[in-house]
mmCIF file of C-alpha atoms in Angstrom:
data_model
loop_
_atom_site.group_PDB
_atom_site.id
_atom_site.type_symbol
_atom_site.label_atom_id
_atom_site.label_comp_id
_atom_site.label_asym_id
_atom_site.label_seq_id
_atom_site.Cartn_x
_atom_site.Cartn_y
_atom_site.Cartn_z
ATOM 1 C CA MET A 1 93.412 -62.462 83.804
ATOM 2 C CA SER A 2 92.185 -60.274 86.612
ATOM 3 C CA PRO A 3 88.467 -60.506 87.338
ATOM 4 C CA ARG A 4 86.396 -57.630 86.002
ATOM 5 C CA PRO A 5 85.637 -55.273 88.931
ATOM 6 C CA ASP A 6 81.962 -55.035 89.927
ATOM 7 C CA VAL A 7 81.125 -51.406 89.234
ATOM 8 C CA SER A 8 77.352 -51.770 89.651
ATOM 9 C CA GLU A 9 77.127 -50.311 93.183
ATOM 10 C CA GLU A 10 79.185 -47.291 92.100
ATOM 11 C CA ARG A 11 77.074 -46.914 88.926
ATOM 12 C CA LYS A 12 73.832 -47.032 90.928
ATOM 13 C CA SER A 13 74.988 -44.402 93.368
ATOM 14 C CA GLN A 14 76.125 -42.250 90.391
ATOM 15 C CA ILE A 15 72.568 -42.610 88.954
ATOM 16 C CA LEU A 16 70.901 -41.789 92.246
ATOM 17 C CA ASP A 17 72.963 -38.648 92.608
ATOM 18 C CA ALA A 18 72.116 -37.582 89.117
ATOM 19 C CA ALA A 19 68.433 -38.317 89.696
ATOM 20 C CA ILE A 20 68.406 -36.191 92.930
ATOM 21 C CA ALA A 21 69.870 -33.274 90.978
ATOM 22 C CA VAL A 22 67.374 -33.633 88.098
ATOM 23 C CA PHE A 23 64.368 -34.019 90.409
ATOM 24 C CA ALA A 24 65.454 -30.955 92.356
ATOM 25 C CA ARG A 25 65.803 -28.940 89.141
ATOM 26 C CA LEU A 26 62.693 -30.126 87.236
ATOM 27 C CA GLY A 27 60.435 -31.697 89.930
ATOM 28 C CA PHE A 28 59.590 -35.369 89.923
ATOM 29 C CA HIS A 29 56.778 -35.201 87.336
ATOM 30 C CA GLN A 30 58.557 -33.083 84.774
ATOM 31 C CA ALA A 31 61.835 -35.061 84.968
ATOM 32 C CA ARG A 32 62.304 -37.696 82.252
ATOM 33 C CA MET A 33 64.512 -40.780 82.215
ATOM 34 C CA ASP A 34 66.373 -39.051 79.363
ATOM 35 C CA ASP A 35 67.303 -36.145 81.644
ATOM 36 C CA ILE A 36 68.595 -38.514 84.345
ATOM 37 C CA ALA A 37 70.728 -40.474 81.815
ATOM 38 C CA GLN A 38 72.208 -37.256 80.483
ATOM 39 C CA GLU A 39 72.977 -35.915 83.966
ATOM 40 C CA ALA A 40 74.642 -39.214 84.910
ATOM 41 C CA GLY A 41 76.625 -39.260 81.648
ATOM 42 C CA LEU A 42 75.131 -42.575 80.622
ATOM 43 C CA SER A 43 73.278 -43.801 77.582
ATOM 44 C CA LYS A 44 69.587 -44.370 78.195
ATOM 45 C CA GLY A 45 70.220 -48.089 77.614
ATOM 46 C CA ALA A 46 72.815 -48.184 80.362
ATOM 47 C CA LEU A 47 70.405 -46.342 82.708
ATOM 48 C CA TYR A 48 67.682 -48.886 82.032
ATOM 49 C CA LEU A 49 70.044 -51.707 82.963
ATOM 50 C CA TYR A 50 69.890 -50.459 86.548
ATOM 51 C CA TYR A 51 66.492 -48.726 86.908
ATOM 52 C CA LYS A 52 63.373 -49.387 84.803
ATOM 53 C CA SER A 53 61.434 -46.247 85.748
ATOM 54 C CA LYS A 54 61.397 -43.050 87.785
ATOM 55 C CA ASP A 55 59.374 -45.003 90.405
ATOM 56 C CA THR A 56 62.167 -47.514 90.930
ATOM 57 C CA ILE A 57 64.619 -44.656 91.240
ATOM 58 C CA ILE A 58 62.602 -42.749 93.868
ATOM 59 C CA ALA A 59 62.081 -46.006 95.750
ATOM 60 C CA ALA A 60 65.913 -46.610 95.693
ATOM 61 C CA ILE A 61 66.564 -43.115 96.990
ATOM 62 C CA LEU A 62 64.042 -43.557 99.793
ATOM 63 C CA LYS A 63 65.530 -46.863 100.845
ATOM 64 C CA TYR A 64 69.066 -45.535 100.665
ATOM 65 C CA LEU A 65 68.251 -42.548 102.942
ATOM 66 C CA PHE A 66 66.110 -44.492 105.434
ATOM 67 C CA THR A 67 68.738 -47.227 105.655
ATOM 68 C CA GLN A 68 71.415 -44.622 106.434
ATOM 69 C CA GLU A 69 69.252 -43.054 109.107
ATOM 70 C CA MET A 70 68.593 -46.500 110.670
ATOM 71 C CA LYS A 71 72.339 -47.138 110.852
ATOM 72 C CA VAL A 72 72.802 -43.902 112.825
ATOM 73 C CA LEU A 73 70.028 -44.951 115.180
ATOM 74 C CA HIS A 74 71.194 -48.567 115.569
ATOM 75 C CA SER A 75 74.789 -47.702 116.348
ATOM 76 C CA PHE A 76 73.680 -44.954 118.719
ATOM 77 C CA VAL A 77 71.469 -47.298 120.757
ATOM 78 C CA ALA A 78 73.947 -50.218 120.647
ATOM 79 C CA THR A 79 76.857 -48.134 121.956
ATOM 80 C CA GLU A 80 77.097 -47.332 125.672
ATOM 81 C CA GLN A 81 76.619 -43.556 125.723
ATOM 82 C CA PRO A 82 77.797 -41.183 128.463
ATOM 83 C CA GLY A 83 75.385 -38.979 130.341
ATOM 84 C CA SER A 84 71.755 -39.298 131.247
ATOM 85 C CA VAL A 85 69.295 -40.983 128.854
ATOM 86 C CA ARG A 86 67.625 -37.642 128.462
ATOM 87 C CA THR A 87 70.926 -36.130 127.216
ATOM 88 C CA GLN A 88 71.402 -39.172 124.979
ATOM 89 C CA LEU A 89 67.973 -38.622 123.422
ATOM 90 C CA GLU A 90 68.665 -34.962 122.916
ATOM 91 C CA GLN A 91 71.997 -35.873 121.172
ATOM 92 C CA LEU A 92 70.259 -38.441 118.994
ATOM 93 C CA THR A 93 67.655 -35.829 118.015
ATOM 94 C CA GLN A 94 70.487 -33.468 117.063
ATOM 95 C CA GLN A 95 72.023 -36.141 114.832
ATOM 96 C CA LEU A 96 68.689 -36.808 113.143
ATOM 97 C CA ALA A 97 68.225 -33.082 112.657
ATOM 98 C CA GLU A 98 71.548 -32.792 110.929
ATOM 99 C CA ALA A 99 70.758 -35.783 108.696
ATOM 100 C CA MET A 100 67.567 -33.930 107.610
ATOM 101 C CA ASN A 101 69.453 -30.771 106.935
ATOM 102 C CA TRP A 102 71.318 -32.119 103.983
ATOM 103 C CA MET A 103 68.061 -33.708 102.861
ATOM 104 C CA SER A 104 66.805 -30.185 102.194
ATOM 105 C CA ARG A 105 67.963 -30.585 98.584
ATOM 106 C CA LEU A 106 65.343 -33.308 98.385
ATOM 107 C CA MET A 107 62.587 -30.990 99.441
ATOM 108 C CA PRO A 108 61.103 -30.760 95.902
ATOM 109 C CA ILE A 109 60.493 -34.530 95.930
ATOM 110 C CA ALA A 110 59.705 -34.997 99.639
ATOM 111 C CA PHE A 111 56.100 -35.754 98.896
ATOM 112 C CA GLU A 112 57.021 -38.482 96.450
ATOM 113 C CA PHE A 113 58.415 -40.533 99.380
ATOM 114 C CA TYR A 114 54.884 -40.833 100.669
ATOM 115 C CA ALA A 115 53.370 -41.292 97.253
ATOM 116 C CA ILE A 116 55.604 -44.144 96.311
ATOM 117 C CA ALA A 117 54.375 -46.080 99.375
ATOM 118 C CA GLY A 118 50.910 -45.797 97.922
ATOM 119 C CA ARG A 119 52.002 -46.998 94.535
ATOM 120 C CA GLN A 120 54.400 -49.802 95.420
ATOM 121 C CA LYS A 121 53.427 -52.466 98.019
ATOM 122 C CA GLU A 122 57.086 -53.379 98.468
ATOM 123 C CA VAL A 123 57.993 -49.829 99.507
ATOM 124 C CA HIS A 124 55.013 -49.778 101.881
ATOM 125 C CA GLN A 125 56.364 -52.993 103.400
ATOM 126 C CA PHE A 126 59.872 -51.483 103.702
ATOM 127 C CA LEU A 127 58.470 -48.478 105.609
ATOM 128 C CA LYS A 128 56.497 -50.739 107.881
ATOM 129 C CA GLU A 129 59.658 -52.631 108.836
ATOM 130 C CA TYR A 130 61.599 -49.425 109.116
ATOM 131 C CA PHE A 131 59.195 -47.844 111.524
ATOM 132 C CA LYS A 132 58.956 -51.052 113.531
ATOM 133 C CA GLU A 133 62.815 -51.151 114.006
ATOM 134 C CA TYR A 134 62.821 -47.440 114.722
ATOM 135 C CA ARG A 135 60.260 -47.774 117.486
ATOM 136 C CA ALA A 136 62.043 -50.794 118.980
ATOM 137 C CA ASP A 137 65.323 -48.855 119.220
ATOM 138 C CA ILE A 138 63.683 -45.807 120.725
ATOM 139 C CA ALA A 139 61.769 -48.068 123.170
ATOM 140 C CA ARG A 140 65.068 -49.630 124.337
ATOM 141 C CA LEU A 141 66.395 -46.114 125.172
ATOM 142 C CA ILE A 142 63.254 -45.227 127.078
ATOM 143 C CA GLN A 143 63.418 -48.500 128.996
ATOM 144 C CA ARG A 144 67.004 -47.683 129.947
ATOM 145 C CA GLY A 145 65.775 -44.343 131.364
ATOM 146 C CA ILE A 146 63.044 -46.081 133.401
ATOM 147 C CA ASP A 147 65.523 -48.630 134.734
ATOM 148 C CA ARG A 148 67.854 -45.888 135.882
ATOM 149 C CA GLY A 149 65.027 -44.087 137.626
ATOM 150 C CA GLU A 150 65.299 -41.063 135.330
ATOM 151 C CA PHE A 151 61.859 -41.560 133.818
ATOM 152 C CA ARG A 152 58.516 -42.415 135.330
ATOM 153 C CA ALA A 153 57.121 -45.916 134.815
ATOM 154 C CA VAL A 154 55.654 -45.038 131.427
ATOM 155 C CA ASN A 155 54.961 -47.530 128.652
ATOM 156 C CA PRO A 156 58.199 -47.479 126.559
ATOM 157 C CA GLN A 157 56.386 -48.638 123.393
ATOM 158 C CA ALA A 158 53.863 -45.817 123.680
ATOM 159 C CA VAL A 159 56.580 -43.296 124.152
ATOM 160 C CA ALA A 160 58.515 -44.744 121.246
ATOM 161 C CA ILE A 161 55.501 -44.354 118.947
ATOM 162 C CA THR A 162 55.044 -40.830 120.237
ATOM 163 C CA LEU A 163 58.617 -39.808 119.483
ATOM 164 C CA THR A 164 58.642 -41.504 116.113
ATOM 165 C CA ALA A 165 55.303 -39.780 115.176
ATOM 166 C CA LEU A 166 56.734 -36.482 116.390
ATOM 167 C CA TYR A 167 59.797 -36.690 114.168
ATOM 168 C CA GLU A 168 57.772 -37.807 111.135
ATOM 169 C CA GLY A 169 55.082 -35.216 111.707
ATOM 170 C CA LEU A 170 57.676 -32.428 112.110
ATOM 171 C CA ALA A 171 59.284 -33.481 108.813
ATOM 172 C CA LEU A 172 55.889 -33.337 107.131
ATOM 173 C CA LEU A 173 55.122 -29.824 108.487
ATOM 174 C CA PHE A 174 58.674 -28.780 107.394
ATOM 175 C CA PHE A 175 58.022 -30.066 103.863
ATOM 176 C CA VAL A 176 54.683 -28.180 103.718
ATOM 177 C CA ASP A 177 56.019 -24.902 105.144
ATOM 178 C CA PRO A 178 59.797 -24.598 105.632
ATOM 179 C CA GLN A 179 59.486 -20.942 106.556
ATOM 180 C CA ALA A 180 57.072 -21.496 109.418
ATOM 181 C CA VAL A 181 58.611 -24.689 110.837
ATOM 182 C CA GLN A 182 62.330 -24.365 111.606
ATOM 183 C CA TRP A 183 63.283 -27.994 111.545
ATOM 184 C CA SER A 184 66.498 -28.031 113.698
ATOM 185 C CA GLU A 185 65.228 -25.825 116.538
ATOM 186 C CA GLN A 186 61.765 -27.296 116.560
ATOM 187 C CA ILE A 187 62.811 -30.965 116.767
ATOM 188 C CA THR A 188 64.951 -30.069 119.830
ATOM 189 C CA THR A 189 62.152 -28.016 121.462
ATOM 190 C CA SER A 190 59.513 -30.646 120.805
ATOM 191 C CA THR A 191 61.630 -33.496 122.100
ATOM 192 C CA ARG A 192 62.413 -31.534 125.248
ATOM 193 C CA LEU A 193 58.738 -30.827 125.871
ATOM 194 C CA LEU A 194 57.980 -34.540 125.643
ATOM 195 C CA LEU A 195 60.921 -35.518 127.802
ATOM 196 C CA ASP A 196 59.757 -33.092 130.478
ATOM 197 C CA GLY A 197 56.679 -35.205 130.719
ATOM 198 C CA LEU A 198 58.623 -38.390 131.301
ATOM 199 C CA ALA A 199 60.904 -37.083 134.066
ATOM 200 C CA SER A 200 60.574 -38.713 137.447
ATOM 201 C CA GLN A 201 61.419 -35.268 138.831
ATOM 202 C CA PRO A 202 59.450 -32.210 137.804
ATOM 203 C CA PRO A 203 61.222 -30.092 135.136
ATOM 204 C CA SER A 204 63.201 -27.221 136.461
ATOM 205 C CA PRO A 205 61.493 -23.772 136.153
ATOM 206 C CA GLN A 206 62.285 -21.831 132.975
ATOM 207 C CA MET B 1 8.588 -19.718 85.993
ATOM 208 C CA SER B 2 10.465 -20.904 89.036
ATOM 209 C CA PRO B 3 14.270 -20.619 88.833
ATOM 210 C CA ARG B 4 16.080 -23.832 88.085
ATOM 211 C CA PRO B 5 17.458 -25.138 91.370
ATOM 212 C CA ASP B 6 21.269 -25.295 91.605
ATOM 213 C CA VAL B 7 22.095 -28.990 92.054
ATOM 214 C CA SER B 8 25.788 -28.616 91.470
ATOM 215 C CA GLU B 9 26.821 -28.906 95.194
ATOM 216 C CA GLU B 10 24.658 -32.039 95.571
ATOM 217 C CA ARG B 11 26.058 -33.454 92.335
ATOM 218 C CA LYS B 12 29.612 -32.867 93.467
ATOM 219 C CA SER B 13 29.172 -34.564 96.783
ATOM 220 C CA GLN B 14 27.494 -37.507 94.956
ATOM 221 C CA ILE B 15 30.614 -37.785 92.770
ATOM 222 C CA LEU B 16 33.050 -37.577 95.716
ATOM 223 C CA ASP B 17 31.090 -40.315 97.502
ATOM 224 C CA ALA B 18 31.253 -42.506 94.475
ATOM 225 C CA ALA B 19 34.946 -41.782 93.978
ATOM 226 C CA ILE B 20 35.734 -42.760 97.563
ATOM 227 C CA ALA B 21 33.972 -46.030 97.072
ATOM 228 C CA VAL B 22 35.804 -46.733 93.782
ATOM 229 C CA PHE B 23 39.222 -45.706 95.097
ATOM 230 C CA ALA B 24 38.680 -47.960 98.143
ATOM 231 C CA ARG B 25 37.713 -50.877 95.868
ATOM 232 C CA LEU B 26 40.322 -50.505 93.120
ATOM 233 C CA GLY B 27 43.017 -48.272 94.534
ATOM 234 C CA PHE B 28 43.749 -44.816 93.216
ATOM 235 C CA HIS B 29 45.959 -45.876 90.323
ATOM 236 C CA GLN B 30 43.756 -48.605 89.004
ATOM 237 C CA ALA B 31 40.544 -46.583 89.222
ATOM 238 C CA ARG B 32 39.368 -44.940 86.004
ATOM 239 C CA MET B 33 37.087 -41.897 85.474
ATOM 240 C CA ASP B 34 34.734 -44.439 83.759
ATOM 241 C CA ASP B 35 34.450 -46.410 87.015
ATOM 242 C CA ILE B 36 33.645 -43.276 88.991
ATOM 243 C CA ALA B 37 30.977 -42.111 86.467
ATOM 244 C CA GLN B 38 29.349 -45.516 86.598
ATOM 245 C CA GLU B 39 29.415 -45.626 90.417
ATOM 246 C CA ALA B 40 27.868 -42.150 90.597
ATOM 247 C CA GLY B 41 25.209 -43.144 88.006
ATOM 248 C CA LEU B 42 26.317 -40.367 85.655
ATOM 249 C CA SER B 43 27.498 -40.197 82.095
ATOM 250 C CA LYS B 44 31.164 -39.617 81.639
ATOM 251 C CA GLY B 45 30.312 -36.235 80.013
ATOM 252 C CA ALA B 46 28.357 -35.205 83.115
ATOM 253 C CA LEU B 47 31.230 -36.256 85.382
ATOM 254 C CA TYR B 48 33.720 -34.178 83.376
ATOM 255 C CA LEU B 49 31.502 -31.117 83.833
ATOM 256 C CA TYR B 50 32.487 -31.181 87.454
ATOM 257 C CA TYR B 51 35.899 -32.852 87.610
ATOM 258 C CA LYS B 52 38.478 -33.027 84.827
ATOM 259 C CA SER B 53 40.652 -35.790 86.326
ATOM 260 C CA LYS B 54 41.271 -38.133 89.266
ATOM 261 C CA ASP B 55 43.733 -35.564 90.592
ATOM 262 C CA THR B 56 41.045 -32.909 90.817
ATOM 263 C CA ILE B 57 38.761 -35.430 92.559
ATOM 264 C CA ILE B 58 41.361 -36.428 95.176
ATOM 265 C CA ALA B 59 42.171 -32.749 95.750
ATOM 266 C CA ALA B 60 38.453 -32.024 96.324
ATOM 267 C CA ILE B 61 38.199 -34.994 98.791
ATOM 268 C CA LEU B 62 41.201 -33.728 100.699
ATOM 269 C CA LYS B 63 39.865 -30.196 100.931
ATOM 270 C CA TYR B 64 36.458 -31.381 101.982
ATOM 271 C CA LEU B 65 37.808 -33.526 104.813
ATOM 272 C CA PHE B 66 40.348 -30.996 106.068
ATOM 273 C CA THR B 67 37.775 -28.198 105.938
ATOM 274 C CA GLN B 68 35.392 -30.330 108.106
ATOM 275 C CA GLU B 69 38.191 -31.033 110.592
ATOM 276 C CA MET B 70 39.065 -27.301 110.753
ATOM 277 C CA LYS B 71 35.359 -26.528 111.481
ATOM 278 C CA VAL B 72 35.484 -28.926 114.471
ATOM 279 C CA LEU B 73 38.664 -27.278 115.735
ATOM 280 C CA HIS B 74 37.466 -23.665 115.185
ATOM 281 C CA SER B 75 34.191 -24.207 116.956
ATOM 282 C CA PHE B 76 35.828 -26.027 119.789
ATOM 283 C CA VAL B 77 38.361 -23.215 120.397
ATOM 284 C CA ALA B 78 35.835 -20.386 119.952
ATOM 285 C CA THR B 79 33.342 -21.857 122.458
ATOM 286 C CA GLU B 80 33.861 -21.411 126.172
ATOM 287 C CA GLN B 81 34.491 -24.936 127.363
ATOM 288 C CA PRO B 82 34.036 -26.258 130.902
ATOM 289 C CA GLY B 83 36.906 -27.856 132.806
ATOM 290 C CA SER B 84 40.630 -27.401 132.740
ATOM 291 C CA VAL B 85 42.491 -26.604 129.496
ATOM 292 C CA ARG B 86 44.116 -30.059 129.847
ATOM 293 C CA THR B 87 40.650 -31.688 129.887
ATOM 294 C CA GLN B 88 39.645 -29.540 126.895
ATOM 295 C CA LEU B 89 42.696 -30.674 124.942
ATOM 296 C CA GLU B 90 41.937 -34.303 125.801
ATOM 297 C CA GLN B 91 38.330 -33.891 124.616
ATOM 298 C CA LEU B 92 39.470 -32.172 121.430
ATOM 299 C CA THR B 93 41.893 -35.084 120.770
ATOM 300 C CA GLN B 94 39.001 -37.518 121.264
ATOM 301 C CA GLN B 95 36.938 -35.631 118.695
ATOM 302 C CA LEU B 96 39.786 -35.631 116.192
ATOM 303 C CA ALA B 97 40.324 -39.354 116.799
ATOM 304 C CA GLU B 98 36.643 -40.061 116.021
ATOM 305 C CA ALA B 99 36.861 -37.984 112.848
ATOM 306 C CA MET B 100 39.794 -40.145 111.758
ATOM 307 C CA ASN B 101 37.982 -43.370 112.558
ATOM 308 C CA TRP B 102 35.467 -42.941 109.800
ATOM 309 C CA MET B 103 38.365 -41.906 107.548
ATOM 310 C CA SER B 104 39.536 -45.520 107.759
ATOM 311 C CA ARG B 105 37.595 -46.244 104.623
ATOM 312 C CA LEU B 106 39.987 -43.826 102.922
ATOM 313 C CA MET B 107 43.001 -45.794 104.034
ATOM 314 C CA PRO B 108 43.723 -47.179 100.578
ATOM 315 C CA ILE B 109 44.157 -43.674 99.272
ATOM 316 C CA ALA B 110 45.748 -41.995 102.358
ATOM 317 C CA PHE B 111 49.156 -41.639 100.677
ATOM 318 C CA GLU B 112 47.552 -39.856 97.716
ATOM 319 C CA PHE B 113 46.778 -36.948 100.124
ATOM 320 C CA TYR B 114 50.474 -36.328 100.397
ATOM 321 C CA ALA B 115 51.218 -37.079 96.773
ATOM 322 C CA ILE B 116 48.690 -34.583 95.478
ATOM 323 C CA ALA B 117 50.455 -31.796 97.475
ATOM 324 C CA GLY B 118 53.586 -32.633 95.491
ATOM 325 C CA ARG B 119 51.728 -32.548 92.167
ATOM 326 C CA GLN B 120 49.502 -29.490 92.631
ATOM 327 C CA LYS B 121 50.888 -26.230 93.918
ATOM 328 C CA GLU B 122 47.371 -25.123 94.838
ATOM 329 C CA VAL B 123 46.866 -28.106 97.169
ATOM 330 C CA HIS B 124 50.290 -27.462 98.723
ATOM 331 C CA GLN B 125 49.162 -23.900 99.407
ATOM 332 C CA PHE B 126 45.881 -25.167 100.848
ATOM 333 C CA LEU B 127 47.737 -27.424 103.267
ATOM 334 C CA LYS B 128 50.080 -24.616 104.253
ATOM 335 C CA GLU B 129 47.142 -22.402 105.197
ATOM 336 C CA TYR B 130 45.389 -25.306 106.878
ATOM 337 C CA PHE B 131 48.343 -26.072 109.158
ATOM 338 C CA LYS B 132 48.876 -22.391 109.896
ATOM 339 C CA GLU B 133 45.232 -22.020 111.105
ATOM 340 C CA TYR B 134 45.489 -25.293 112.932
ATOM 341 C CA ARG B 135 48.627 -24.220 114.847
ATOM 342 C CA ALA B 136 47.054 -20.832 115.625
ATOM 343 C CA ASP B 137 43.973 -22.472 117.173
ATOM 344 C CA ILE B 138 46.024 -24.905 119.291
ATOM 345 C CA ALA B 139 48.340 -22.016 120.338
ATOM 346 C CA ARG B 140 45.264 -20.125 121.632
ATOM 347 C CA LEU B 141 44.312 -23.083 123.803
ATOM 348 C CA ILE B 142 47.820 -23.398 125.180
ATOM 349 C CA GLN B 143 47.989 -19.738 125.930
ATOM 350 C CA ARG B 144 44.678 -20.039 127.852
ATOM 351 C CA GLY B 145 46.339 -22.837 129.933
ATOM 352 C CA ILE B 146 49.305 -20.658 130.712
ATOM 353 C CA ASP B 147 47.061 -17.633 131.579
ATOM 354 C CA ARG B 148 45.171 -19.816 134.089
ATOM 355 C CA GLY B 149 48.388 -21.069 135.665
ATOM 356 C CA GLU B 150 47.710 -24.709 134.569
ATOM 357 C CA PHE B 151 50.743 -24.800 132.247
ATOM 358 C CA ARG B 152 54.326 -23.581 132.705
ATOM 359 C CA ALA B 153 55.416 -20.504 130.732
ATOM 360 C CA VAL B 154 56.147 -22.513 127.619
ATOM 361 C CA ASN B 155 56.160 -21.056 124.071
ATOM 362 C CA PRO B 156 52.538 -21.642 122.879
ATOM 363 C CA GLN B 157 53.596 -21.652 119.167
ATOM 364 C CA ALA B 158 56.257 -24.331 119.788
ATOM 365 C CA VAL B 159 53.721 -26.483 121.696
ATOM 366 C CA ALA B 160 51.195 -25.955 118.895
ATOM 367 C CA ILE B 161 53.661 -27.139 116.270
ATOM 368 C CA THR B 162 54.495 -30.137 118.495
ATOM 369 C CA LEU B 163 50.872 -31.188 118.905
ATOM 370 C CA THR B 164 50.097 -30.710 115.221
ATOM 371 C CA ALA B 165 53.201 -32.682 114.243
ATOM 372 C CA LEU B 166 52.197 -35.385 116.733
ATOM 373 C CA TYR B 167 48.739 -35.789 115.240
ATOM 374 C CA GLU B 168 49.996 -35.779 111.657
ATOM 375 C CA GLY B 169 52.827 -38.174 112.430
ATOM 376 C CA LEU B 170 50.497 -40.587 114.236
ATOM 377 C CA ALA B 171 48.180 -40.505 111.222
ATOM 378 C CA LEU B 172 51.138 -41.368 109.000
ATOM 379 C CA LEU B 173 52.287 -44.293 111.233
ATOM 380 C CA PHE B 174 48.679 -45.492 111.293
ATOM 381 C CA PHE B 175 48.521 -45.392 107.469
ATOM 382 C CA VAL B 176 51.793 -47.368 107.239
ATOM 383 C CA ASP B 177 50.902 -49.967 109.908
ATOM 384 C CA PRO B 178 47.306 -49.889 111.260
ATOM 385 C CA GLN B 179 47.886 -53.112 113.202
ATOM 386 C CA ALA B 180 50.875 -51.726 115.179
ATOM 387 C CA VAL B 181 49.558 -48.223 115.784
ATOM 388 C CA GLN B 182 46.120 -48.162 117.377
ATOM 389 C CA TRP B 183 45.062 -44.706 116.371
ATOM 390 C CA SER B 184 42.397 -43.859 119.002
ATOM 391 C CA GLU B 185 44.309 -45.129 122.051
ATOM 392 C CA GLN B 186 47.636 -43.825 120.861
ATOM 393 C CA ILE B 187 46.528 -40.261 120.128
ATOM 394 C CA THR B 188 45.155 -40.040 123.677
ATOM 395 C CA THR B 189 48.238 -41.562 125.252
ATOM 396 C CA SER B 190 50.637 -39.378 123.240
ATOM 397 C CA THR B 191 48.709 -36.198 123.964
ATOM 398 C CA ARG B 192 48.764 -36.985 127.734
ATOM 399 C CA LEU B 193 52.499 -37.583 127.698
ATOM 400 C CA LEU B 194 53.066 -34.224 126.145
ATOM 401 C CA LEU B 195 50.580 -32.446 128.430
ATOM 402 C CA ASP B 196 52.361 -34.000 131.433
ATOM 403 C CA GLY B 197 55.384 -31.996 130.333
ATOM 404 C CA LEU B 198 53.464 -28.755 130.279
ATOM 405 C CA ALA B 199 51.930 -29.007 133.700
ATOM 406 C CA SER B 200 52.913 -26.358 136.240
ATOM 407 C CA GLN B 201 52.472 -29.062 138.839
ATOM 408 C CA PRO B 202 54.346 -32.445 138.385
ATOM 409 C CA PRO B 203 52.096 -35.215 137.000
ATOM 410 C CA SER B 204 50.510 -37.426 139.666
ATOM 411 C CA PRO B 205 52.194 -40.842 140.048
ATOM 412 C CA GLN B 206 50.738 -43.680 137.981
#
């Protein structure tokens, strides 16, 4: 007898895909577990085997997305990159911007990512760890720039908090007003403005 | 006969104060309208005359706070300030930091401010207008710095989005991890890092 294959990971990702589609169509508050089961082609009973509520589903989506983004950041920082640290940070920003672009289908539920942190302590804790790792990775990059004499002797942790806050704040402004805040261009422009302030040499005239 | 005085504004602010205390004690989701009525010393019927739900209360708190902050910003930008534009922006940042300090009692419900924008279109619209005015005011200050030759010929709107995003992002990181992100110091440090990048003269060595 061959062992029964474990399909649970596949099933979960099928449910999350269905949930994203339903949330995008109906909004988080109007969507019902029934709608998600139907979209996923599952019985309601089967759905409840994996997720007990919309809250556990939105928490799973958040964790999935943030874990993917952290993988991008980790592998970027761990790999020896060509070019100046400034160029590396600009490339990283571009990668993060692209990751957000496909997240635009999640716009209707963007605010739920914040809300769920208020409702579930465990998600709050997850975000706390996530931002901590995020800042640590960025700080390593900044330190590299200081070591190479590219950046002034700034505090790498303070710069890391600043860049992390900038990305999160831009995402929030984008959620609130996608017409006014062009995500891809703005994240590049904002990062450059900040990097100009770190340079050991004054920025070249525009 | 003297006209009956209109006490509704006073009553509303009494209810919002009571609600803030109850939310801080019980959290937003555990708190009931009964608890708020009791804290405010009102009957439940009297409470419902003013606010129909916890959602309308949290929306009213958000609007009150954001309107206060906008008044600080408006009056700051409208008044002729002494000193360089850089100094003015640093002072403004300090004022905003102080405003946030007393908001620390609202920490337990901070995430609800985002959530309510997802639940109520009208609050979303309010935030959109709020950020628009906010960016316009900051852009005016940046333009002043360019006109005076203090700043390089940057795009004032792009800088305004960057600073607004920075403040909002720092607030978010502070909500998630108040121990790791020291709000008052960090907002000053981050603003300075960004302003260093705007200077027409290179920043002085540290």
